[in-house]
């Protein structure tokens, strides 16, 4: 099964309160999640958003280890760290993310320009500026293919 996973983080003033936005697409159904990450810098927030997103995949029984995950992020440092299995200044976070990714048969990571990741971005901003508790919405969507 092909799963699309979009992640983004928002951080106030570059280093401060941060939040994650996640979109999971399963069989044309879109699941939107948002979550507070606490006070951290922007790059750490991007890693933590991706880590949190992969942790959420376990909640959905249709997502199994044999699933193919298309992982989209607008963070170059996260995309590069996954590709290299290493991030110089974020070793622990990169390793946590890679450990989660390795639970799946195939994970293809793709960097996206921010303007192509607006759904996850808006969710992160909502969590940052509004209710920071996790939000879960599921609906059928004709989600644009990337």
Coordinates of C-alpha atoms in Angstrom, one line a residue:
X1 CA 0.0 0.0 0.0
X2 CA 1.2 3.5 -0.9
X3 CA 1.1 6.1 1.9
X4 CA 1.9 9.7 1.5
X5 CA 3.2 11.6 4.6
X6 CA 3.7 15.3 4.6
X7 CA 5.4 17.0 7.6
X8 CA 6.2 20.6 8.6
X9 CA 7.1 22.5 11.8
X10 CA 6.5 26.1 12.8
X11 CA 8.7 27.9 15.4
X12 CA 8.0 31.3 16.9
X13 CA 11.1 33.6 16.4
X14 CA 13.4 30.8 15.1
X15 CA 13.9 29.3 18.6
X16 CA 10.9 29.2 20.9
X17 CA 7.4 27.6 21.0
X18 CA 7.1 25.1 18.2
X19 CA 4.5 22.9 16.6
X20 CA 4.1 20.1 14.0
X21 CA 1.7 19.7 11.2
X22 CA 1.2 16.3 9.5
X23 CA -0.9 15.1 6.6
X24 CA -1.2 11.3 6.0
X25 CA -2.9 10.2 2.8
X26 CA -4.2 6.6 2.7
X27 CA -6.3 5.4 -0.3
X28 CA -7.4 8.9 -1.1
X29 CA -8.4 9.6 2.5
X30 CA -6.6 12.5 4.1
X31 CA -5.8 12.5 7.8
X32 CA -4.7 15.9 9.3
X33 CA -2.8 16.1 12.6
X34 CA -1.2 18.9 14.6
X35 CA 0.8 18.8 17.8
X36 CA 2.7 21.1 20.1
X37 CA 6.5 20.4 20.3
X38 CA 7.5 22.7 23.1
X39 CA 10.2 25.4 23.0
X40 CA 13.0 24.3 20.6
X41 CA 14.9 25.7 17.6
X42 CA 13.5 25.4 14.1
X43 CA 15.7 22.6 12.8
X44 CA 15.0 20.5 15.9
X45 CA 11.3 21.2 15.4
X46 CA 11.5 19.9 11.8
X47 CA 13.1 16.7 13.0
X48 CA 10.6 16.3 15.9
X49 CA 7.7 16.9 13.5
X50 CA 8.9 14.1 11.3
X51 CA 9.6 11.8 14.2
X52 CA 6.1 12.5 15.6
X53 CA 4.6 11.8 12.2
X54 CA 6.2 8.4 11.8
X55 CA 5.1 7.6 15.4
X56 CA 1.5 8.4 14.4
X57 CA 1.6 5.9 11.5
X58 CA 1.3 3.1 14.1
X59 CA -2.2 4.2 15.0
X60 CA -3.6 3.2 11.6
X61 CA -3.9 -0.6 11.1
X62 CA -3.8 -0.3 7.3
X63 CA -0.3 1.0 7.5
X64 CA 1.9 -2.1 7.8
X65 CA 5.7 -2.6 7.6
X66 CA 5.3 -3.6 4.0
X67 CA 3.7 -0.3 3.1
X68 CA 5.6 2.1 0.8
X69 CA 5.8 5.5 2.4
X70 CA 6.3 8.6 0.3
X71 CA 7.7 11.1 2.9
X72 CA 7.6 14.7 2.0
X73 CA 9.3 17.5 3.9
X74 CA 10.2 21.1 3.2
X75 CA 13.2 20.9 5.5
X76 CA 16.4 20.3 3.5
X77 CA 18.3 19.3 6.7
X78 CA 15.7 16.6 7.4
X79 CA 15.6 15.3 3.8
X80 CA 19.4 15.3 3.6
X81 CA 19.8 13.6 7.0
X82 CA 17.5 10.8 5.9
X83 CA 19.4 10.4 2.6
X84 CA 22.8 10.3 4.4
X85 CA 21.6 8.6 7.6
X86 CA 23.4 11.4 9.4
X87 CA 23.1 15.0 10.5
X88 CA 26.1 16.7 12.0
X89 CA 24.5 18.8 14.6
X90 CA 21.3 16.7 15.0
X91 CA 22.8 13.2 15.4
X92 CA 20.3 12.0 18.1
X93 CA 17.2 13.3 16.3
X94 CA 18.4 12.0 12.9
X95 CA 19.0 8.6 14.4
X96 CA 15.5 8.5 16.1
X97 CA 13.9 9.4 12.8
X98 CA 16.0 6.8 10.8
X99 CA 15.1 4.1 13.3
X100 CA 11.4 4.8 12.8
X101 CA 11.8 4.9 9.0
X102 CA 13.6 1.6 9.0
X103 CA 10.5 -0.1 10.3
X104 CA 9.0 0.2 6.8
X105 CA 10.0 -1.8 3.7
X106 CA 10.3 1.3 1.5
X107 CA 10.4 5.0 2.5
X108 CA 11.1 7.4 -0.3
X109 CA 12.0 10.9 1.0
X110 CA 11.5 14.0 -1.1
X111 CA 12.2 17.6 -0.3
X112 CA 9.4 19.9 -1.3
X113 CA 9.4 23.7 -1.6
X114 CA 7.4 25.2 1.2
X115 CA 4.7 26.4 -1.2
X116 CA 4.0 22.7 -2.1
X117 CA 3.7 21.7 1.6
X118 CA 1.0 24.3 2.6
X119 CA -1.3 21.8 4.2
X120 CA 1.2 20.5 6.8
X121 CA 2.5 24.1 7.2
X122 CA -1.0 25.5 8.0
X123 CA -1.6 22.7 10.5
X124 CA 1.7 23.5 12.2
X125 CA 0.8 27.2 12.4
X126 CA -2.7 26.4 13.8
X127 CA -1.0 24.3 16.5
X128 CA 1.5 27.1 17.2
X129 CA -1.1 29.9 17.4
X130 CA -4.2 28.2 18.6
X131 CA -5.1 25.0 20.3
X132 CA -1.9 23.1 20.7
X133 CA -3.6 19.8 21.4
X134 CA -3.6 17.1 18.7
X135 CA -6.3 17.5 16.1
X136 CA -7.5 14.6 14.1
X137 CA -9.7 15.1 11.1
X138 CA -10.4 12.5 8.4
X139 CA -12.1 13.1 5.2
X140 CA -12.2 11.9 1.6
X141 CA -10.2 14.0 -0.7
X142 CA -9.2 14.3 -4.3
X143 CA -5.7 15.1 -3.0
X144 CA -3.4 16.6 -5.7
X145 CA -0.7 14.2 -6.7
X146 CA 2.9 15.3 -6.4

